[in-house]
Each structure stands twice: as C-alpha cells, then as structure tokens.
PDB file of C-alpha atoms and ligand atoms in Angstrom:
ATOM      1  CA  MET A   1      11.266 -11.753  19.397  1.00  0.00           C
ATOM      2  CA  LYS A   2      13.377 -12.913  16.560  1.00  0.00           C
ATOM      3  CA  ILE A   3      11.944 -11.371  13.946  1.00  0.00           C
ATOM      4  CA  GLY A   4      13.131 -12.117  10.285  1.00  0.00           C
ATOM      5  CA  VAL A   5      13.862  -9.476   6.458  1.00  0.00           C
ATOM      6  CA  LEU A   6      13.500 -11.324   3.338  1.00  0.00           C
ATOM      7  CA  GLY A   7      17.196 -10.893   1.979  1.00  0.00           C
ATOM      8  CA  LEU A   8      17.249 -11.499  -1.705  1.00  0.00           C
ATOM      9  CA  GLN A   9      16.957  -8.078  -2.497  1.00  0.00           C
ATOM     10  CA  GLY A  10      16.388  -4.784  -2.133  1.00  0.00           C
ATOM     11  CA  GLY A  11      16.712  -2.875   1.348  1.00  0.00           C
ATOM     12  CA  VAL A  12      17.256  -5.693   3.250  1.00  0.00           C
ATOM     13  CA  TYR A  13      19.871  -4.160   5.740  1.00  0.00           C
ATOM     14  CA  GLU A  14      17.987  -0.741   6.468  1.00  0.00           C
ATOM     15  CA  HIS A  15      15.252  -3.001   8.093  1.00  0.00           C
ATOM     16  CA  VAL A  16      17.834  -4.523   9.642  1.00  0.00           C
ATOM     17  CA  TYR A  17      19.179  -1.372  10.865  1.00  0.00           C
ATOM     18  CA  MET A  18      15.486   0.219  11.754  1.00  0.00           C
ATOM     19  CA  LEU A  19      14.314  -3.336  13.319  1.00  0.00           C
ATOM     20  CA  ARG A  20      17.613  -2.975  16.310  1.00  0.00           C
ATOM     21  CA  LYS A  21      16.720   0.395  16.965  1.00  0.00           C
ATOM     22  CA  ALA A  22      12.564  -0.424  17.671  1.00  0.00           C
ATOM     23  CA  PHE A  23      14.036  -3.071  19.749  1.00  0.00           C
ATOM     24  CA  GLU A  24      15.921  -0.828  22.207  1.00  0.00           C
ATOM     25  CA  GLU A  25      13.625   1.954  21.723  1.00  0.00           C
ATOM     26  CA  GLU A  26      10.744  -0.866  22.996  1.00  0.00           C
ATOM     27  CA  GLY A  27      12.882  -2.515  25.201  1.00  0.00           C
ATOM     28  CA  ILE A  28      12.315  -5.842  23.537  1.00  0.00           C
ATOM     29  CA  HIS A  29      14.705  -8.721  24.111  1.00  0.00           C
ATOM     30  CA  GLY A  30      15.321  -9.051  19.931  1.00  0.00           C
ATOM     31  CA  GLU A  31      17.304 -10.641  17.041  1.00  0.00           C
ATOM     32  CA  ALA A  32      17.171  -9.446  13.632  1.00  0.00           C
ATOM     33  CA  VAL A  33      17.799 -12.381  11.009  1.00  0.00           C
ATOM     34  CA  VAL A  34      18.349 -12.090   6.958  1.00  0.00           C
ATOM     35  CA  VAL A  35      16.443 -14.640   5.524  1.00  0.00           C
ATOM     36  CA  LYS A  36      17.943 -16.157   2.202  1.00  0.00           C
ATOM     37  CA  LYS A  37      16.496 -19.875   2.675  1.00  0.00           C
ATOM     38  CA  SER A  38      13.864 -21.380   3.919  1.00  0.00           C
ATOM     39  CA  SER A  39      15.132 -23.222   7.404  1.00  0.00           C
ATOM     40  CA  GLN A  40      15.317 -20.060   8.065  1.00  0.00           C
ATOM     41  CA  LEU A  41      12.364 -18.957   8.570  1.00  0.00           C
ATOM     42  CA  GLU A  42      12.296 -21.501  11.598  1.00  0.00           C
ATOM     43  CA  GLY A  43      10.804 -19.724  14.681  1.00  0.00           C
ATOM     44  CA  LEU A  44      10.505 -16.775  13.223  1.00  0.00           C
ATOM     45  CA  ASP A  45       8.155 -14.237  14.616  1.00  0.00           C
ATOM     46  CA  GLY A  46       7.728 -12.405  11.856  1.00  0.00           C
ATOM     47  CA  ILE A  47       9.099 -11.368   8.040  1.00  0.00           C
ATOM     48  CA  ILE A  48       9.509  -8.070   6.772  1.00  0.00           C
ATOM     49  CA  ILE A  49       9.365  -8.125   3.077  1.00  0.00           C
ATOM     50  CA  PRO A  50      11.502  -4.871   1.866  1.00  0.00           C
ATOM     51  CA  GLY A  51      11.265  -2.600  -0.811  1.00  0.00           C
ATOM     52  CA  GLY A  52      12.852  -3.164  -4.182  1.00  0.00           C
ATOM     53  CA  GLU A  53      11.321  -5.146  -6.959  1.00  0.00           C
ATOM     54  CA  SER A  54       8.825  -7.025  -6.742  1.00  0.00           C
ATOM     55  CA  THR A  55       9.056  -8.872  -9.907  1.00  0.00           C
ATOM     56  CA  THR A  56      12.767  -9.651  -9.132  1.00  0.00           C
ATOM     57  CA  ILE A  57      12.236 -10.809  -5.067  1.00  0.00           C
ATOM     58  CA  GLY A  58       9.374 -12.755  -6.324  1.00  0.00           C
ATOM     59  CA  ILE A  59      11.179 -14.618  -9.444  1.00  0.00           C
ATOM     60  CA  VAL A  60      14.260 -14.964  -7.079  1.00  0.00           C
ATOM     61  CA  ALA A  61      12.399 -16.151  -4.163  1.00  0.00           C
ATOM     62  CA  LYS A  62      10.231 -18.673  -6.730  1.00  0.00           C
ATOM     63  CA  ARG A  63      13.370 -19.825  -8.314  1.00  0.00           C
ATOM     64  CA  ILE A  64      15.240 -21.126  -4.924  1.00  0.00           C
ATOM     65  CA  GLY A  65      12.158 -22.248  -3.749  1.00  0.00           C
ATOM     66  CA  LEU A  66      11.914 -20.349  -0.714  1.00  0.00           C
ATOM     67  CA  LEU A  67       8.235 -18.712  -2.207  1.00  0.00           C
ATOM     68  CA  ASP A  68       6.084 -21.581  -1.182  1.00  0.00           C
ATOM     69  CA  PRO A  69       7.745 -21.980   1.795  1.00  0.00           C
ATOM     70  CA  LEU A  70       7.143 -18.372   2.589  1.00  0.00           C
ATOM     71  CA  ARG A  71       3.600 -18.083   1.845  1.00  0.00           C
ATOM     72  CA  ASP A  72       2.557 -21.088   3.385  1.00  0.00           C
ATOM     73  CA  ALA A  73       4.444 -19.425   7.037  1.00  0.00           C
ATOM     74  CA  VAL A  74       3.098 -16.609   6.097  1.00  0.00           C
ATOM     75  CA  LYS A  75      -0.605 -18.563   5.856  1.00  0.00           C
ATOM     76  CA  GLU A  76      -0.234 -19.972   8.784  1.00  0.00           C
ATOM     77  CA  GLY A  77      -0.042 -17.054  10.589  1.00  0.00           C
ATOM     78  CA  LEU A  78       3.445 -15.856  10.654  1.00  0.00           C
ATOM     79  CA  PRO A  79       3.103 -11.959  10.622  1.00  0.00           C
ATOM     80  CA  ALA A  80       4.088 -10.155   7.949  1.00  0.00           C
ATOM     81  CA  PHE A  81       5.023  -6.750   7.096  1.00  0.00           C
ATOM     82  CA  GLY A  82       5.860  -4.995   3.049  1.00  0.00           C
ATOM     83  CA  THR A  83       7.244  -1.991   2.448  1.00  0.00           C
ATOM     84  CA  CYS A  84       7.173  -0.741  -0.975  1.00  0.00           C
ATOM     85  CA  ALA A  85       7.191  -4.284  -3.919  1.00  0.00           C
ATOM     86  CA  GLY A  86       7.389  -6.087  -0.133  1.00  0.00           C
ATOM     87  CA  ALA A  87       3.472  -4.524   0.412  1.00  0.00           C
ATOM     88  CA  ILE A  88       3.001  -5.753  -3.642  1.00  0.00           C
ATOM     89  CA  MET A  89       4.170  -8.812  -2.827  1.00  0.00           C
ATOM     90  CA  LEU A  90       1.636  -9.134   0.108  1.00  0.00           C
ATOM     91  CA  ALA A  91      -1.189  -8.197  -1.989  1.00  0.00           C
ATOM     92  CA  GLU A  92      -3.789 -10.357  -3.330  1.00  0.00           C
ATOM     93  CA  ARG A  93      -3.970  -8.500  -6.548  1.00  0.00           C
ATOM     94  CA  VAL A  94      -1.720  -6.823  -8.347  1.00  0.00           C
ATOM     95  CA  THR A  95      -1.558  -3.887 -11.174  1.00  0.00           C
ATOM     96  CA  ASP A  96       0.880  -1.795 -13.294  1.00  0.00           C
ATOM     97  CA  ARG A  97      -0.189   1.313 -13.839  1.00  0.00           C
ATOM     98  CA  VAL A  98       1.252   1.263 -17.286  1.00  0.00           C
ATOM     99  CA  VAL A  99       1.136  -2.695 -18.310  1.00  0.00           C
ATOM    100  CA  GLY A 100      -2.690  -3.232 -16.884  1.00  0.00           C
ATOM    101  CA  GLU A 101      -2.812  -6.832 -15.090  1.00  0.00           C
ATOM    102  CA  LYS A 102       0.468  -8.741 -14.011  1.00  0.00           C
ATOM    103  CA  LYS A 103       1.393 -12.174 -13.473  1.00  0.00           C
ATOM    104  CA  GLN A 104       4.007 -12.099 -11.130  1.00  0.00           C
ATOM    105  CA  PRO A 105       4.352 -13.741  -8.192  1.00  0.00           C
ATOM    106  CA  LEU A 106       2.837 -13.005  -5.299  1.00  0.00           C
ATOM    107  CA  ILE A 107       2.897 -14.037  -1.432  1.00  0.00           C
ATOM    108  CA  GLY A 108      -0.914 -12.877  -2.169  1.00  0.00           C
ATOM    109  CA  ILE A 109      -1.974 -12.892   1.688  1.00  0.00           C
ATOM    110  CA  MET A 110      -3.393  -9.284   2.576  1.00  0.00           C
ATOM    111  CA  ASN A 111      -7.133  -8.640   1.064  1.00  0.00           C
ATOM    112  CA  VAL A 112      -5.881  -5.627  -1.251  1.00  0.00           C
ATOM    113  CA  GLU A 113      -5.463  -4.101  -4.400  1.00  0.00           C
ATOM    114  CA  VAL A 114      -1.884  -2.673  -4.919  1.00  0.00           C
ATOM    115  CA  VAL A 115      -1.685  -0.800  -8.821  1.00  0.00           C
ATOM    116  CA  ARG A 116       2.524  -0.687  -8.956  1.00  0.00           C
ATOM    117  CA  ASN A 117       3.920   2.814 -10.715  1.00  0.00           C
ATOM    118  CA  TYR A 118       0.750   4.106  -9.507  1.00  0.00           C
ATOM    119  CA  PHE A 119       2.262   7.830  -9.462  1.00  0.00           C
ATOM    120  CA  GLY A 120       3.939   7.228 -12.999  1.00  0.00           C
ATOM    121  CA  ARG A 121       7.381   9.100 -13.956  1.00  0.00           C
ATOM    122  CA  GLN A 122       6.405  12.454 -13.184  1.00  0.00           C
ATOM    123  CA  ARG A 123       6.149  11.977  -9.364  1.00  0.00           C
ATOM    124  CA  GLU A 124       8.413   8.704  -9.328  1.00  0.00           C
ATOM    125  CA  SER A 125       9.969  10.207  -6.088  1.00  0.00           C
ATOM    126  CA  PHE A 126       8.314  12.210  -3.547  1.00  0.00           C
ATOM    127  CA  GLU A 127       8.193  12.671   0.568  1.00  0.00           C
ATOM    128  CA  ILE A 128       4.909  14.001   2.263  1.00  0.00           C
ATOM    129  CA  ASP A 129       3.786  13.627   5.909  1.00  0.00           C
ATOM    130  CA  LEU A 130       1.181  11.259   6.597  1.00  0.00           C
ATOM    131  CA  GLU A 131      -1.484  11.132   8.852  1.00  0.00           C
ATOM    132  CA  ILE A 132      -1.480   6.947   9.785  1.00  0.00           C
ATOM    133  CA  GLU A 133      -4.231   5.634  11.974  1.00  0.00           C
ATOM    134  CA  GLY A 134      -2.287   4.052  15.620  1.00  0.00           C
ATOM    135  CA  VAL A 135       0.526   6.618  14.970  1.00  0.00           C
ATOM    136  CA  ASP A 136       0.234  10.235  16.799  1.00  0.00           C
ATOM    137  CA  GLY A 137       1.466  12.805  15.117  1.00  0.00           C
ATOM    138  CA  LEU A 138       2.301  12.807  10.978  1.00  0.00           C
ATOM    139  CA  PHE A 139       4.876  10.208   9.786  1.00  0.00           C
ATOM    140  CA  ARG A 140       7.105  11.869   6.711  1.00  0.00           C
ATOM    141  CA  GLY A 141       6.390   9.138   3.598  1.00  0.00           C
ATOM    142  CA  VAL A 142       8.926   8.280   1.588  1.00  0.00           C
ATOM    143  CA  PHE A 143       7.149   7.286  -1.343  1.00  0.00           C
ATOM    144  CA  ILE A 144       9.967   5.189  -4.848  1.00  0.00           C
ATOM    145  CA  ARG A 145       8.108   4.713  -7.733  1.00  0.00           C
ATOM    146  CA  ALA A 146       5.561   3.460  -4.857  1.00  0.00           C
ATOM    147  CA  PRO A 147       2.450   1.691  -5.341  1.00  0.00           C
ATOM    148  CA  ALA A 148      -1.251   2.078  -4.063  1.00  0.00           C
ATOM    149  CA  PHE A 149      -4.197   0.412  -2.671  1.00  0.00           C
ATOM    150  CA  THR A 150      -6.449   1.172  -4.562  1.00  0.00           C
ATOM    151  CA  LYS A 151      -9.307  -1.994  -3.091  1.00  0.00           C
ATOM    152  CA  ALA A 152      -9.638  -3.483  -0.029  1.00  0.00           C
ATOM    153  CA  TRP A 153     -12.267  -6.037   1.029  1.00  0.00           C
ATOM    154  CA  GLY A 154     -11.816  -8.482   3.513  1.00  0.00           C
ATOM    155  CA  SER A 155     -10.543  -8.152   6.705  1.00  0.00           C
ATOM    156  CA  ALA A 156      -8.248  -5.648   5.242  1.00  0.00           C
ATOM    157  CA  ARG A 157      -8.493  -2.220   6.244  1.00  0.00           C
ATOM    158  CA  ILE A 158      -7.075   1.072   4.917  1.00  0.00           C
ATOM    159  CA  ILE A 159      -5.398   3.832   7.494  1.00  0.00           C
ATOM    160  CA  SER A 160      -3.639   6.088   5.327  1.00  0.00           C
ATOM    161  CA  ARG A 161      -4.267   7.264   2.483  1.00  0.00           C
ATOM    162  CA  ILE A 162      -3.093  10.508   0.080  1.00  0.00           C
ATOM    163  CA  ASN A 163      -5.018  12.691  -2.626  1.00  0.00           C
ATOM    164  CA  TYR A 164      -3.324  11.842  -5.983  1.00  0.00           C
ATOM    165  CA  ASN A 165      -4.883  13.620  -9.235  1.00  0.00           C
ATOM    166  CA  GLY A 166      -8.125  13.807  -7.991  1.00  0.00           C
ATOM    167  CA  GLU A 167      -8.244  10.402  -6.478  1.00  0.00           C
ATOM    168  CA  THR A 168      -7.776   8.964  -2.623  1.00  0.00           C
ATOM    169  CA  VAL A 169      -5.880   6.469  -2.712  1.00  0.00           C
ATOM    170  CA  GLY A 170      -4.564   4.065   0.107  1.00  0.00           C
ATOM    171  CA  VAL A 171      -0.622   4.455   1.397  1.00  0.00           C
ATOM    172  CA  VAL A 172      -1.297   1.770   4.585  1.00  0.00           C
ATOM    173  CA  ALA A 173      -2.858  -1.168   4.713  1.00  0.00           C
ATOM    174  CA  VAL A 174      -3.006  -3.860   7.823  1.00  0.00           C
ATOM    175  CA  GLN A 175      -5.143  -6.764   8.214  1.00  0.00           C
ATOM    176  CA  GLY A 176      -4.720  -9.013  11.182  1.00  0.00           C
ATOM    177  CA  PRO A 177      -0.373  -9.447  12.157  1.00  0.00           C
ATOM    178  CA  HIS A 178      -0.106  -8.057   8.541  1.00  0.00           C
ATOM    179  CA  LEU A 179       1.276  -4.199   7.735  1.00  0.00           C
ATOM    180  CA  ALA A 180       1.547  -3.165   4.279  1.00  0.00           C
ATOM    181  CA  THR A 181       3.227   0.499   3.271  1.00  0.00           C
ATOM    182  CA  ALA A 182       3.513   1.998  -0.319  1.00  0.00           C
ATOM    183  CA  PHE A 183       6.655   4.088   0.763  1.00  0.00           C
ATOM    184  CA  HIS A 184       9.747   3.813   2.742  1.00  0.00           C
ATOM    185  CA  PRO A 185       9.663   3.755   6.720  1.00  0.00           C
ATOM    186  CA  GLU A 186      12.805   2.099   6.684  1.00  0.00           C
ATOM    187  CA  LEU A 187      14.843   5.174   5.115  1.00  0.00           C
ATOM    188  CA  THR A 188      13.610   7.822   7.879  1.00  0.00           C
ATOM    189  CA  GLY A 189      14.782   6.781  10.930  1.00  0.00           C
ATOM    190  CA  ASP A 190      11.568   6.621  12.130  1.00  0.00           C
ATOM    191  CA  THR A 191      10.833   3.340  13.716  1.00  0.00           C
ATOM    192  CA  ARG A 192       6.905   4.728  14.847  1.00  0.00           C
ATOM    193  CA  LEU A 193       5.498   1.765  12.571  1.00  0.00           C
ATOM    194  CA  HIS A 194       8.681  -0.696  12.666  1.00  0.00           C
ATOM    195  CA  ARG A 195       7.210  -0.574  16.492  1.00  0.00           C
ATOM    196  CA  MET A 196       3.599  -0.194  16.216  1.00  0.00           C
ATOM    197  CA  TRP A 197       3.971  -3.756  14.097  1.00  0.00           C
ATOM    198  CA  LEU A 198       6.518  -5.245  16.719  1.00  0.00           C
ATOM    199  CA  ARG A 199       3.645  -4.478  19.472  1.00  0.00           C
ATOM    200  CA  SER A 200       0.965  -5.865  17.752  1.00  0.00           C
ATOM    201  CA  LEU A 201       2.456  -9.666  17.882  1.00  0.00           C
ATOM    202  CA  LYS A 202       1.922 -11.260  20.833  1.00  0.00           C
ATOM    203  CA  VAL A 203       5.029 -12.849  21.392  1.00  0.00           C
TER     204      VAL A 203
HETATM  205  N1  LIG B 301       8.129   0.384  -8.077  1.00  0.00           N
HETATM  206  C1  LIG B 301       8.693  -1.630  -7.479  1.00  0.00           C
HETATM  207  C2  LIG B 301       7.593  -2.368  -7.648  1.00  0.00           C
HETATM  208  O1  LIG B 301       7.038  -2.599  -8.884  1.00  0.00           O
HETATM  209  C3  LIG B 301       8.689  -1.035  -6.135  1.00  0.00           C
HETATM  210  C4  LIG B 301       9.925  -0.160  -5.540  1.00  0.00           C
HETATM  211  C5  LIG B 301      10.275   0.357  -4.679  1.00  0.00           C
HETATM  212  O2  LIG B 301       9.978  -0.975  -3.773  1.00  0.00           O
HETATM  213  N2  LIG B 301      10.752   1.215  -4.324  1.00  0.00           N
HETATM  214  O3  LIG B 301       8.472  -3.521  -7.343  1.00  0.00           O
END
C-alpha cells in the first residue's frame, strides 16, 4: 500500500510518522511518500492532506499546478484523509467565523459545510476527549484554530460531535473512502483514526 502526504505546508512529517506507525501496528506492508508534484500522485492508494493553513495550501497547490490533478485524482476515487486545514480543503462549502463566505482554492469533494476558526480566539487551542463512531474508547482531540462541520448532506456523515456555546457541531466527517477531522490526530501518537482509514481502503 502506498499512501501520499501532501507536502506543501503544515504537519507533513507528523503524518508520515503516524502512517509508518500505523502500518506497523496493522501489519500492513506500506510506504508513506511526501507529495509535492502531480507525477507523485501516480500509484497512490490514498492521500493525507495535513493541517496548517488551508489558504496557503490551496494557493501554493494551485500555483504549482498540483491542485487540479489532485482534485481530479480524488474525484476519480483516490481516498483522502484531511486533518484541520486538510479537512477544510476537502469540504465543498467553506465559511470563516470572522470574515464570512470565503473564496479559496479547495479540493471540494465532501458534502459538508465547514466554518473555519469556528472556536474563535478565546478557545484558539484546546484538547477534549471525543467519542467517535467506529473507534473504541475516547479519542483525545487536539484542536488548534480548528474548524467545525456545521452541515452534512448527500453521502457525507458526521461521526463525532461536540457541544460548544450551546451549539452541537461536527468534528469528524466521513464520505465513502474520505475522512476529515477538525482536530489533529497526528499530534497525539494515537494511530486509531489513521488505522481506521487505512483499513477502509480496499487494497
Ligand atoms: N485555521 C486554519 C485554517 O483555517 C486551520 C488550522 C490548522 O490546521 N491547525 O486553515
């Protein structure tokens, strides 16, 4: 199995590390590669879009001619796992808590609406134990200027939620082979979500 990690900005090597750990724990003969150009999309069984800054990732990907091939590959069935900014990249609809509707380059494959910086300034970063469908026990969610899923339609499904300021919002979404988390599972050393995604890939 060969999994790419989009390597333009953000927590790239944390995901490479988590993938290698997850391969080992699952007994998968796997390879993790950092993807910086479209030719490296060839032969991948899945791609991780890391956290960082979604506008930067989108703008750089577009500038170097990687965004369209990446979007095409995902639309043609390449499974994607996006964390935080990566989840924003996968969403079809994006708004920003502060500036409202955002026009930014996206992959836009998942039937979800995401609000960037949902938790605002006061709670820029926090950690919370989450219940996630399909994951046994609690999962420590590390949220850093995190987004939240405010709507899901079509074949997207929210599989974890939290309550914030009287509202219930989604923090994990799935759609077929695609997985998106508002938080950073690559920062805790807990590979359960990486493993869940890898197991869902029919390779
Ligand atoms: N706030 C960032 C964005 O809007 C995401 C932050 C993160 O990935 N930790 O893209």
